[in-house]
Coordinates of C-alpha atoms and ligand atoms in Angstrom, one line a residue:
X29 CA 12.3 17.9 26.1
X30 CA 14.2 18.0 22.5
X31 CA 17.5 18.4 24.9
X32 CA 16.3 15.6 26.9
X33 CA 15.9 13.0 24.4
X34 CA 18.9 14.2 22.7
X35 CA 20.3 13.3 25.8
X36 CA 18.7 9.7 26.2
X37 CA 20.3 8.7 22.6
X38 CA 23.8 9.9 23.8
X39 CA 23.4 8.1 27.2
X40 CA 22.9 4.4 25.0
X41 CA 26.6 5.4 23.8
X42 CA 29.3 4.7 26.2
X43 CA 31.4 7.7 25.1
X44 CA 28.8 9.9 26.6
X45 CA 28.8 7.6 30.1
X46 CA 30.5 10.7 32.1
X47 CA 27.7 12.7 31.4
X48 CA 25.4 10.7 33.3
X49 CA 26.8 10.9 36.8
X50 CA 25.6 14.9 36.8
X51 CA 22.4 14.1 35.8
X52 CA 19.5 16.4 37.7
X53 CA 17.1 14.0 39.2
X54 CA 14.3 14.0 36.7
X55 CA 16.7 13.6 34.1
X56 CA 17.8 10.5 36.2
X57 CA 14.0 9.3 36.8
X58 CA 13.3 9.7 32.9
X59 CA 16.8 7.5 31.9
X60 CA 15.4 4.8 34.8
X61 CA 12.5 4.8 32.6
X62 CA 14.6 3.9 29.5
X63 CA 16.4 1.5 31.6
X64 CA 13.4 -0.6 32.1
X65 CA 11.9 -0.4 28.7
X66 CA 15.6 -1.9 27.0
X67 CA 15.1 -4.8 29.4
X68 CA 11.4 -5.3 28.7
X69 CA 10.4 -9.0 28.1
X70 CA 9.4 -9.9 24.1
X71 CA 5.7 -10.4 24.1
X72 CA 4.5 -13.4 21.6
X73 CA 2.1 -11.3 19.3
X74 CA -1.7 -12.3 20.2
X75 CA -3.1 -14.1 17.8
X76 CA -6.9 -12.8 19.0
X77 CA -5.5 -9.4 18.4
X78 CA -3.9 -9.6 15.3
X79 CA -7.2 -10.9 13.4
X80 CA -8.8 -9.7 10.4
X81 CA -10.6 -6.2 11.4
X82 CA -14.6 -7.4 13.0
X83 CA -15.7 -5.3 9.6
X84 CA -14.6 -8.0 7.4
X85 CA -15.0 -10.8 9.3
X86 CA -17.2 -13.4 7.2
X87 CA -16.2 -12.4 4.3
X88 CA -12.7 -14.3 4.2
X89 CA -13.5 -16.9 2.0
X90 CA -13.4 -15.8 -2.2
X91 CA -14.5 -17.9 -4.6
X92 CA -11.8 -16.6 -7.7
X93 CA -9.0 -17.2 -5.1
X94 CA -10.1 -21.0 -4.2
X95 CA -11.4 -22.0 -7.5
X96 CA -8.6 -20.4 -9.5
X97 CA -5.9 -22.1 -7.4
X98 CA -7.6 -25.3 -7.9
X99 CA -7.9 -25.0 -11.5
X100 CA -4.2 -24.2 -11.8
X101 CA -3.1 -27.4 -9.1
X102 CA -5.3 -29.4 -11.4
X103 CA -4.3 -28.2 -14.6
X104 CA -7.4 -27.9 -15.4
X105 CA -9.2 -26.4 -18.7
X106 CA -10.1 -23.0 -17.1
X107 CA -14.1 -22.1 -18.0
X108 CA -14.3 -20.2 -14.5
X109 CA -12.8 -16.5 -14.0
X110 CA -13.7 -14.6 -16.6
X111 CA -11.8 -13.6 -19.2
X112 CA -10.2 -14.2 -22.8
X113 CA -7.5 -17.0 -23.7
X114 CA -6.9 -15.7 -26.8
X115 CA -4.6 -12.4 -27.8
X116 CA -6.0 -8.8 -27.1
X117 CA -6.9 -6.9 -30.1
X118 CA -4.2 -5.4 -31.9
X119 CA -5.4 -1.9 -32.0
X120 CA -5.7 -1.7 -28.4
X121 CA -2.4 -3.2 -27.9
X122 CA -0.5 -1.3 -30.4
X123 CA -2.1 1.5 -28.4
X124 CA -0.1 1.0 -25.6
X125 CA 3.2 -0.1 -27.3
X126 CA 3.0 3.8 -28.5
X127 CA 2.3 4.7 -25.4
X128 CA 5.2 3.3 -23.6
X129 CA 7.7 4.3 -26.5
X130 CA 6.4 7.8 -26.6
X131 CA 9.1 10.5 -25.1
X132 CA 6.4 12.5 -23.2
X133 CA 8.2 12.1 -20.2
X134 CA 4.9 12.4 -18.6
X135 CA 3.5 9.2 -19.8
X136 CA 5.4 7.7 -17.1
X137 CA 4.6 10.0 -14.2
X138 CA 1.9 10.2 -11.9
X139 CA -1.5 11.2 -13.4
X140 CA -4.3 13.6 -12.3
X141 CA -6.4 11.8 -9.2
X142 CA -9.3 11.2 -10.9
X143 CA -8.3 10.3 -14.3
X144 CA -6.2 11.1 -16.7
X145 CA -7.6 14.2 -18.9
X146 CA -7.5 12.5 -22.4
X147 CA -8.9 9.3 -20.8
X148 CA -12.0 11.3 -19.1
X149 CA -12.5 13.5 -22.1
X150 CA -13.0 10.1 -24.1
X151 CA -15.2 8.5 -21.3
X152 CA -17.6 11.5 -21.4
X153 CA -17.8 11.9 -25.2
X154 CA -18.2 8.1 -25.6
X155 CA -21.4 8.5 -23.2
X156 CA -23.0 11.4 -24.0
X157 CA -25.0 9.9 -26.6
X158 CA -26.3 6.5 -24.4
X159 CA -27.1 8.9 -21.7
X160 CA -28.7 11.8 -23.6
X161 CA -26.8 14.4 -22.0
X162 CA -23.8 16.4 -21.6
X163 CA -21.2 14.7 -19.3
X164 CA -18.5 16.3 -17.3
X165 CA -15.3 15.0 -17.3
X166 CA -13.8 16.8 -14.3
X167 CA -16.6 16.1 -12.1
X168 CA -18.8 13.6 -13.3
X169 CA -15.8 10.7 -14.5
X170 CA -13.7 8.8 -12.2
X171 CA -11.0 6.1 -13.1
X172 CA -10.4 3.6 -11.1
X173 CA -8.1 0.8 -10.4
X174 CA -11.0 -1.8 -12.1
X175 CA -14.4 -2.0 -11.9
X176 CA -13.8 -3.2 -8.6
X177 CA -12.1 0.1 -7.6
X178 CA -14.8 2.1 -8.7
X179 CA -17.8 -0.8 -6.9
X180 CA -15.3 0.1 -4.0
X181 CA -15.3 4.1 -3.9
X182 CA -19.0 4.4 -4.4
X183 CA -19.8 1.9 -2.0
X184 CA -17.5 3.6 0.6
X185 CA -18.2 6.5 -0.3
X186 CA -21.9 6.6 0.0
X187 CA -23.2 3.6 2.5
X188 CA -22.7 4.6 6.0
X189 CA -23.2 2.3 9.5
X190 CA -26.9 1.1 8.9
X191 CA -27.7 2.1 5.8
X192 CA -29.2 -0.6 3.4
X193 CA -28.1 -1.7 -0.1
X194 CA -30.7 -3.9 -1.8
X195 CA -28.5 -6.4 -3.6
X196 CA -30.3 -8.2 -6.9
X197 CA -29.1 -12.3 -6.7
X198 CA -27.3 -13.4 -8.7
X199 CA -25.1 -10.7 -7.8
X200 CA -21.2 -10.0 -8.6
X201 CA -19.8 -11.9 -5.4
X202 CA -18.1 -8.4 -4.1
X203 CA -21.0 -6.5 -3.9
X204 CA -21.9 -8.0 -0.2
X205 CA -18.9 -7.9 1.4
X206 CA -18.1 -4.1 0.3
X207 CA -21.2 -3.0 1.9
X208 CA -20.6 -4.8 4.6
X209 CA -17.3 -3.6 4.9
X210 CA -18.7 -0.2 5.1
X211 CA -21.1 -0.9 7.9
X212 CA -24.1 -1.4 5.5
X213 CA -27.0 -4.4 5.6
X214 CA -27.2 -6.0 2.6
X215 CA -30.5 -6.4 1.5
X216 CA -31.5 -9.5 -0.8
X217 CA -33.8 -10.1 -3.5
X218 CA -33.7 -12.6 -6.2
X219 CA -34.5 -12.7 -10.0
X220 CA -36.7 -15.8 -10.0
X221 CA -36.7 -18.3 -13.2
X222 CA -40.6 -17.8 -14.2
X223 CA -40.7 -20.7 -16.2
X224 CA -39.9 -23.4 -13.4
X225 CA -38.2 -26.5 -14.9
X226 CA -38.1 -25.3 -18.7
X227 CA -35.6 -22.2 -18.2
X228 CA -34.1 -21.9 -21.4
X229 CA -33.0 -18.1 -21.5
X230 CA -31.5 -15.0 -19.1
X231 CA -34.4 -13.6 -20.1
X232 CA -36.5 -16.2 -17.8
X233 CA -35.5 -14.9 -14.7
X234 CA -37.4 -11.9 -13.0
X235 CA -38.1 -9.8 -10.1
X236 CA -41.2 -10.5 -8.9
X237 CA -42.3 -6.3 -8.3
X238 CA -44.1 -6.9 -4.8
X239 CA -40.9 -8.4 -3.6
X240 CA -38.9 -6.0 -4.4
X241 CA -41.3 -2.8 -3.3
X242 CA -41.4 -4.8 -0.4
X243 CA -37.2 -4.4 0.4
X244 CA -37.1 -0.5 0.3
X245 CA -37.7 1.4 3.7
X246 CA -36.9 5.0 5.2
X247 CA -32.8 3.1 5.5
X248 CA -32.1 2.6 1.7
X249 CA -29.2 4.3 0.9
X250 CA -28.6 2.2 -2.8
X251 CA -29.9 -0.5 -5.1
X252 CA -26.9 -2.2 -7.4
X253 CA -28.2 -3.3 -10.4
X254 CA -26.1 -5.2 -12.5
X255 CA -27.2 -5.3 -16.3
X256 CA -26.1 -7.2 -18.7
X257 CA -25.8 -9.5 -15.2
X258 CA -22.8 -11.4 -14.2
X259 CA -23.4 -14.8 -13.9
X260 CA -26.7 -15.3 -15.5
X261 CA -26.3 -12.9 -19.3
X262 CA -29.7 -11.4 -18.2
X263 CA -30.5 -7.9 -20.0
X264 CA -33.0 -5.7 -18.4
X265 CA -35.3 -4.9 -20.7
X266 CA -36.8 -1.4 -20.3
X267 CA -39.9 -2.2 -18.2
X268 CA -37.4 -3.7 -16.1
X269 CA -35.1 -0.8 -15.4
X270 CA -38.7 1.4 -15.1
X271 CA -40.2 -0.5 -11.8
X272 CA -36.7 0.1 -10.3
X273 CA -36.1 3.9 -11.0
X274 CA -39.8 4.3 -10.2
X275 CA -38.8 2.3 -6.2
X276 CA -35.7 4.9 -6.3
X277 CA -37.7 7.7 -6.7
X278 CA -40.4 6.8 -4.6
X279 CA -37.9 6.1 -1.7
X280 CA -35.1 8.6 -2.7
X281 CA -32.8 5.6 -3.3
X282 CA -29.6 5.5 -5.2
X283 CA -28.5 3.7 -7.9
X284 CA -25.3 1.8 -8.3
X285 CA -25.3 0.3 -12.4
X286 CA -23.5 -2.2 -12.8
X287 CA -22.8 -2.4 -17.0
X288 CA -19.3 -3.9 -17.5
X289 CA -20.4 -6.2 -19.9
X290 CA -22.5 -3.3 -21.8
X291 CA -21.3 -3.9 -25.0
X292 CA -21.7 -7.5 -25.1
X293 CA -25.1 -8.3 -26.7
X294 CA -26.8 -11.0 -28.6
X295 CA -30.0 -11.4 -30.5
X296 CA -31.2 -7.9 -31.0
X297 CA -31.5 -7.2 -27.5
X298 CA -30.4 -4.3 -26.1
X299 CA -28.5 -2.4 -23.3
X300 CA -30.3 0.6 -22.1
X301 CA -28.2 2.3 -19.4
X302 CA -30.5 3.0 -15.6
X303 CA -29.0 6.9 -15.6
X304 CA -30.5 7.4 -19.0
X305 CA -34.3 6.5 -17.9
X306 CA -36.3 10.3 -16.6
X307 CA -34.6 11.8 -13.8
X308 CA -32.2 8.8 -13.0
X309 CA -28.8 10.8 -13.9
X310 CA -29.2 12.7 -11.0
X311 CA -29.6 8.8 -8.7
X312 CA -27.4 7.0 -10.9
X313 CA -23.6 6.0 -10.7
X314 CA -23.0 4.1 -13.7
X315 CA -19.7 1.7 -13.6
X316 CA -17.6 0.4 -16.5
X317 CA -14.6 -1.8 -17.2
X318 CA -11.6 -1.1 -20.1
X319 CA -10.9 -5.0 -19.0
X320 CA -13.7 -5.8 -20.4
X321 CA -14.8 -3.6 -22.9
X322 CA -11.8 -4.0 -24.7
X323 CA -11.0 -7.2 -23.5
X324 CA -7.7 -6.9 -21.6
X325 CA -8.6 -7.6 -18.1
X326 CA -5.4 -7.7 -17.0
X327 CA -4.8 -3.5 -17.2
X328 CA -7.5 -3.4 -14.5
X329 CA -8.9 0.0 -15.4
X330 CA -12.5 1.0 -14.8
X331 CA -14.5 4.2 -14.1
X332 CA -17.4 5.4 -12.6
X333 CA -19.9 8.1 -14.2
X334 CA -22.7 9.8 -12.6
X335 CA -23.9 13.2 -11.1
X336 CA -21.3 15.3 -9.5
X337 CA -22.7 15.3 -6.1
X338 CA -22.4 11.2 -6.1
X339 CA -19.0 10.9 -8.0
X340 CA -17.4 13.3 -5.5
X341 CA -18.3 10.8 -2.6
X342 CA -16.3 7.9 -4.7
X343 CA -13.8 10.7 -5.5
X344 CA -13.4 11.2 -1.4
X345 CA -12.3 7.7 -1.4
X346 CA -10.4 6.9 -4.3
X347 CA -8.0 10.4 -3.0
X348 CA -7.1 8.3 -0.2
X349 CA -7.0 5.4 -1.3
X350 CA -5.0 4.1 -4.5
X351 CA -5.0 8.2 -5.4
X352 CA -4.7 7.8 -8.9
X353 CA -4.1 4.7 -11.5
X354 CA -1.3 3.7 -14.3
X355 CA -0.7 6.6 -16.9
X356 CA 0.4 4.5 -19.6
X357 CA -2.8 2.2 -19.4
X358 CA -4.7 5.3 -19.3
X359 CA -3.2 6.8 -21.8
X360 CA -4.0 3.6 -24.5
X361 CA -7.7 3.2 -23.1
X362 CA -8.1 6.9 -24.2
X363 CA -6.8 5.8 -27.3
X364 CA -8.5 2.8 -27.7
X365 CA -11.8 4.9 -26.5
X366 CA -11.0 7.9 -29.2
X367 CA -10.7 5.5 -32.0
X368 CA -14.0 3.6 -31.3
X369 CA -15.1 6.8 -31.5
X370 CA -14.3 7.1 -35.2
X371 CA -15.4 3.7 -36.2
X372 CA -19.1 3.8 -34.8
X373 CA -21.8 2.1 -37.1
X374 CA -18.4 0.8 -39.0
X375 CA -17.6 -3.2 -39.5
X376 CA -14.5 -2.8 -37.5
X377 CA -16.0 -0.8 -34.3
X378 CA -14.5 -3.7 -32.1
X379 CA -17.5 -3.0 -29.5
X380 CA -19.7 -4.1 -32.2
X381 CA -17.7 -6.8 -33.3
X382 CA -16.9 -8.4 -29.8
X383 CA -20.6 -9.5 -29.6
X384 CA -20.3 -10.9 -33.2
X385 CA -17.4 -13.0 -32.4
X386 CA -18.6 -14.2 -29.0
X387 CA -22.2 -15.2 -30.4
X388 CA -21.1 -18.7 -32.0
X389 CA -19.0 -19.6 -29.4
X390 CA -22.1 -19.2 -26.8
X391 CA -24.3 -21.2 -29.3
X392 CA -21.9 -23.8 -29.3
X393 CA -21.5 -24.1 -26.1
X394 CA -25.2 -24.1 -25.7
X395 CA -25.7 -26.9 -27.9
X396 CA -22.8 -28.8 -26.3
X397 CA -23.8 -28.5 -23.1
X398 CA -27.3 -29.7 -23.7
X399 CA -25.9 -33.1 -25.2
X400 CA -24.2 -33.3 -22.4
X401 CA -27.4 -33.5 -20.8
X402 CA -27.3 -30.2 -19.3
X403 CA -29.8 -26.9 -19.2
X404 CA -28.5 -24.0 -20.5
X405 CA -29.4 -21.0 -19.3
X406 CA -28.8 -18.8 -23.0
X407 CA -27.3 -15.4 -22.0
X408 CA -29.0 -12.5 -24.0
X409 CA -25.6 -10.7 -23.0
X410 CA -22.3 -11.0 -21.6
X411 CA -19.9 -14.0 -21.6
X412 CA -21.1 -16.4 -19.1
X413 CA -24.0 -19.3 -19.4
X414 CA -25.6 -20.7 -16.3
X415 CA -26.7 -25.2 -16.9
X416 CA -28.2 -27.1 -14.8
X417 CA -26.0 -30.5 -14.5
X418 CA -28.8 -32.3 -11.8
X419 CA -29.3 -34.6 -14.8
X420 CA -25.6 -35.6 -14.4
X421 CA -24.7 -38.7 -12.8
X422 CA -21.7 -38.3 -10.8
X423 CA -20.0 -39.6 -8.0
X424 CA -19.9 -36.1 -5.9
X425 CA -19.1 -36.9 -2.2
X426 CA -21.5 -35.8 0.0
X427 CA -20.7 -33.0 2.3
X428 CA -21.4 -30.1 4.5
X429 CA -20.5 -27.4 1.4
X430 CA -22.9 -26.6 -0.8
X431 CA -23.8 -29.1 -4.1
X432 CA -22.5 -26.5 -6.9
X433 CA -19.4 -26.7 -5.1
X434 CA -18.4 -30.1 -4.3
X435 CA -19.7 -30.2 -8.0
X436 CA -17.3 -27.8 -9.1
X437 CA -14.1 -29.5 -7.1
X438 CA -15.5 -32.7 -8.2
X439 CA -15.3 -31.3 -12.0
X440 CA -11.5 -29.7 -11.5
X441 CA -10.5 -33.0 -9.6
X442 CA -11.7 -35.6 -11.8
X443 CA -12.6 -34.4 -15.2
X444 CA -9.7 -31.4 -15.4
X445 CA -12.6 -28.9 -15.8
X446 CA -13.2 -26.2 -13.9
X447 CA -16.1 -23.8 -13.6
X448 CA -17.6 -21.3 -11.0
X449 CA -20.3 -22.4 -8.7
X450 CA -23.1 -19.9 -8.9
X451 CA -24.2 -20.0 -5.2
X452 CA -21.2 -17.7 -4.5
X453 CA -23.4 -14.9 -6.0
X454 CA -25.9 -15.7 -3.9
X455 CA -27.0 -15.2 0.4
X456 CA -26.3 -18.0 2.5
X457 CA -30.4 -17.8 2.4
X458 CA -30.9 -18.3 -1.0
X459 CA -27.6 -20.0 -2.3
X460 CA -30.2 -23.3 -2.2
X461 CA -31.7 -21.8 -5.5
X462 CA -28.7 -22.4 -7.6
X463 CA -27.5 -25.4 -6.3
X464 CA -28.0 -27.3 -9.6
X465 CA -26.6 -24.9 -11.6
X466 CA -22.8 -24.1 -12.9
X467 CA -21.5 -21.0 -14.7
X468 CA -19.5 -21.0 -17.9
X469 CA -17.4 -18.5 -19.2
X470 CA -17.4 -18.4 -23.3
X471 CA -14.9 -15.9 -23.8
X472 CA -12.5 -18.5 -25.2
X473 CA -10.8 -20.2 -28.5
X474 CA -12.6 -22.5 -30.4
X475 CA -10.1 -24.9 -29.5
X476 CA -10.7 -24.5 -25.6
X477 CA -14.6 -25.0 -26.0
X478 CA -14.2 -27.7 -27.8
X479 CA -11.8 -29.3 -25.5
X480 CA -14.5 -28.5 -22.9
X481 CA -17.0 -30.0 -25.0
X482 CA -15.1 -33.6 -25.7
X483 CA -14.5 -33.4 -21.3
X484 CA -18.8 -32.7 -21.3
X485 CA -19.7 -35.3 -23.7
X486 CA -17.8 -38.0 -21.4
X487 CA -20.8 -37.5 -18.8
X488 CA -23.4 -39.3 -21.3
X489 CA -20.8 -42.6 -21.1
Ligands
PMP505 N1 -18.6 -6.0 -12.1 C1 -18.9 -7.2 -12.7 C2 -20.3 -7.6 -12.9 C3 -17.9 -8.1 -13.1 O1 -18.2 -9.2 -13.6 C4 -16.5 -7.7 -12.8 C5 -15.4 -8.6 -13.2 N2 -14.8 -8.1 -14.3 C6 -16.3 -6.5 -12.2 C7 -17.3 -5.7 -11.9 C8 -14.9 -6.0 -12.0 O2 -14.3 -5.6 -13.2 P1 -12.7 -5.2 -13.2 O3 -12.0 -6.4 -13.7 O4 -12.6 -4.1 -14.2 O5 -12.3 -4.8 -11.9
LIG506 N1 -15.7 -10.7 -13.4 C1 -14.9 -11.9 -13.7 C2 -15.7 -13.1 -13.4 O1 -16.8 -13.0 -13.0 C3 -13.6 -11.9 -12.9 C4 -13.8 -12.0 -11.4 C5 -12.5 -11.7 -10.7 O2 -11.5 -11.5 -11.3 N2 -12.6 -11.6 -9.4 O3 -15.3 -14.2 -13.7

């Protein structure tokens, strides 16, 4: 056959022509073949075929890609995606300015797989001491493209067709459709504000335990627990964390933590981490974020940490997938990690000082919201802060989208303000629950709160 086709290549030249003519017969029936397929007609490409796979159908629509376009056609004041306006620290950034001038020719190659040995090494010492236990870094660390990348491996890696995730609401938006993705059923339940109609604090909203005994079965694969949450600031408190491990245990369940936002904390409380509870390491995948522990989102770097038998499923994925991540951004987290290292319990351990800096600027947002006439929801941790605006007069059009987000376009349109509408963290089920509600993000100058707050107090007009 290798003579053959060598021969169909020559035959398309017209300097090979007079070999043709003493062609054997199957030689001629295969060139006939040719023949027909360089006169073939041009099929239009099918537009039922070419469609997004049936896996991720549904899940087209994303609320950062709407709402951040809109903010940017609006030139709007940006209080929706989350993340700083103002410079990165200096010692991180300097970090990776020596980085990218060093002359390890290295620092510019590829990295191991999983993560960069120094980087590892600093995850797994950085740890230790929130998990009560040694950590390995060759088996038990992954780095990943983001947080996302390492929400992505594990969920891959572990949720096959059937299995089901239980899903806590408000929930980080990508949670549903990467279980999905992998064939799973997402399975909701929602913290519930206990205090109807006087909400005041993160703190307010709980699971109510029969509801969510009632969600595991014989097909739970996971639980994704998400503390300090993303959108509402709630902290699990201990008991908390306790009734979940207990369901995983009872129902040999899995559990994916959530704790980008772990080192963001106000008022005394505290973050305790799900693997470090009794006999959760071995259940636990715990996921973190150098975007937003050190506040520089844009180098997309996160990790995963857990057991070896449950990081080497995410591992599976991520050696197919992106492979490996930037050295040089690797490189300064490990940096930025080692140095934190040497300035615990010290005034300028940034992780300490983050929460510092970001307290006033959630109070003041507080206090501006609610003489704007809205309900704050006060985060005990992280950078965002749920209000109810149903006190709001406005002239929303009515429509067949949901309230929070004709509220939100309403916002970007008219008022040049945009924020996130929480029902995108919720199932089309429950999104009624939030309806009244909008999410801040606090992570901002002075200047740009303020700006928000002079745009808030022209509701009371
Ligand atoms: N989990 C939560 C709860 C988040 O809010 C985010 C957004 N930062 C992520 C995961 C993804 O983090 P990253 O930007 O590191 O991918
Ligand atoms: N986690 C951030 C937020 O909730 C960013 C989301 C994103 O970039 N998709 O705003």
């Amino acid at each position: 056959m290798k003579g053959l086709s060598h021969l169909l290549l020559c035959v398309r030249s017209s300097t090979c022509a007079r070999v043709a003519s003493n062609l054997s017969q199957f030689e001629k029936v295969a060139l006939g073949s040719v023949s027909a397929a360089t006169s073939f007609q041009t099929r239009k490409m099918s537009s039922q075929k070419f469609q997004v796979t049936k896996r991720l159908q549904g899940t087209e629509k994303n609320v950062w890609v709407d709402i951040s376009k809109m903010a940017v056609e609006n030139k709007a004041l940006n209080l929706g995606q989350g993340f700083p306006d103002f410079m990165a620290p200096a010692d991180i950034v300097n970090c990776l300015k020596e980085v990218v001038s060093s002359s390890d020719l290295m620092t510019h190659q590829y990295a191991r797989s999983f993560g960069l040995p120094r980087l590892v090494n600093a995850l797994a010492k950085i740890y230790e001491p929130h998990l009560g236990r040694p950590v390995d870094p060759m088996t038990e660390v992954l780095v990943t493209v983001g947080a996302y990348g390492s929400l992505y491996c594990v969920i891959q890696g572990l949720v096959n067709p059937g299995d089901e995730v239980i899903i806590i609401e408000p929930f980080f938006d990508c949670y549903k459709p990467m279980v999905t993705g992998a064939g799973g059923v997402p399975v909701f339940v929602p913290l519930r504000p206990s205090k109807e109609g006087t909400v005041t604090s993160s703190g307010d909203w709980k699971l109510d335990p029969e509801e969510l005994a009632s969600k595991f079965n014989e097909k739970t694969k996971l639980i994704i627990v998400n503390t300090p949450n993303n959108p509402l600031g709630k902290v699990f408190t201990r008991d908390e964390l306790t009734m979940i491990a207990d369901l995983c245990k009872k129902h040999d369940v899995a559990c994916v933590a959530d704790e980008v936002y772990e080192w963001m904390l106000y008022d005394g409380n505290k973050h305790i981490k799900m693997a470090s509870l009794p006999d959760m390491w071995e259940r636990t995948v715990t996921i973190g974020s150098a975007g937003k522990t050190f506040s520089v989102t844009g180098w997309k770097t996160g990790w995963c940490v857990g057991p070896k038998h449950l990081v080497h499923c995410a591992m599976v994925v991520h050696q197919n997938c992106t492979y490996n991540c930037p050295t040089p951004i690797q490189e300064a987290v490990a940096r930025g990690l080692e140095l934190e290292m040497s300035r615990v319990g010290s005034p300028d351990s940034y992780l300490t000082s983050l929460s510092e800096e970001l307290r006033p600027k959630r109070d003041f947002l507080a206090g501006q919201l609610e003489a704007a006439g809205m309900r704050p929801v006060v985060p005990e941790g992280g950078y965002f802060m749920l209000a109810d605006y149903s006190n709001i007069k406005t002239d929303v059009p009515d429509g067949e989208e949901a309230k929070d987000f004709r509220f939100v376009k309403w916002l970007t349109v008219n008022k040049k303000l945009t924020v996130i509408p929480p029902s995108a963290f919720y199932c089309d089920e429950h999104r009624h629950m939030v309806e009244n509600y909008i999410r801040f993000c606090f992570i901002k100058e002075d200047s740009t709160l303020e700006k928000a707050s002079k745009i808030l107090q022209g509701f009371k007009g």
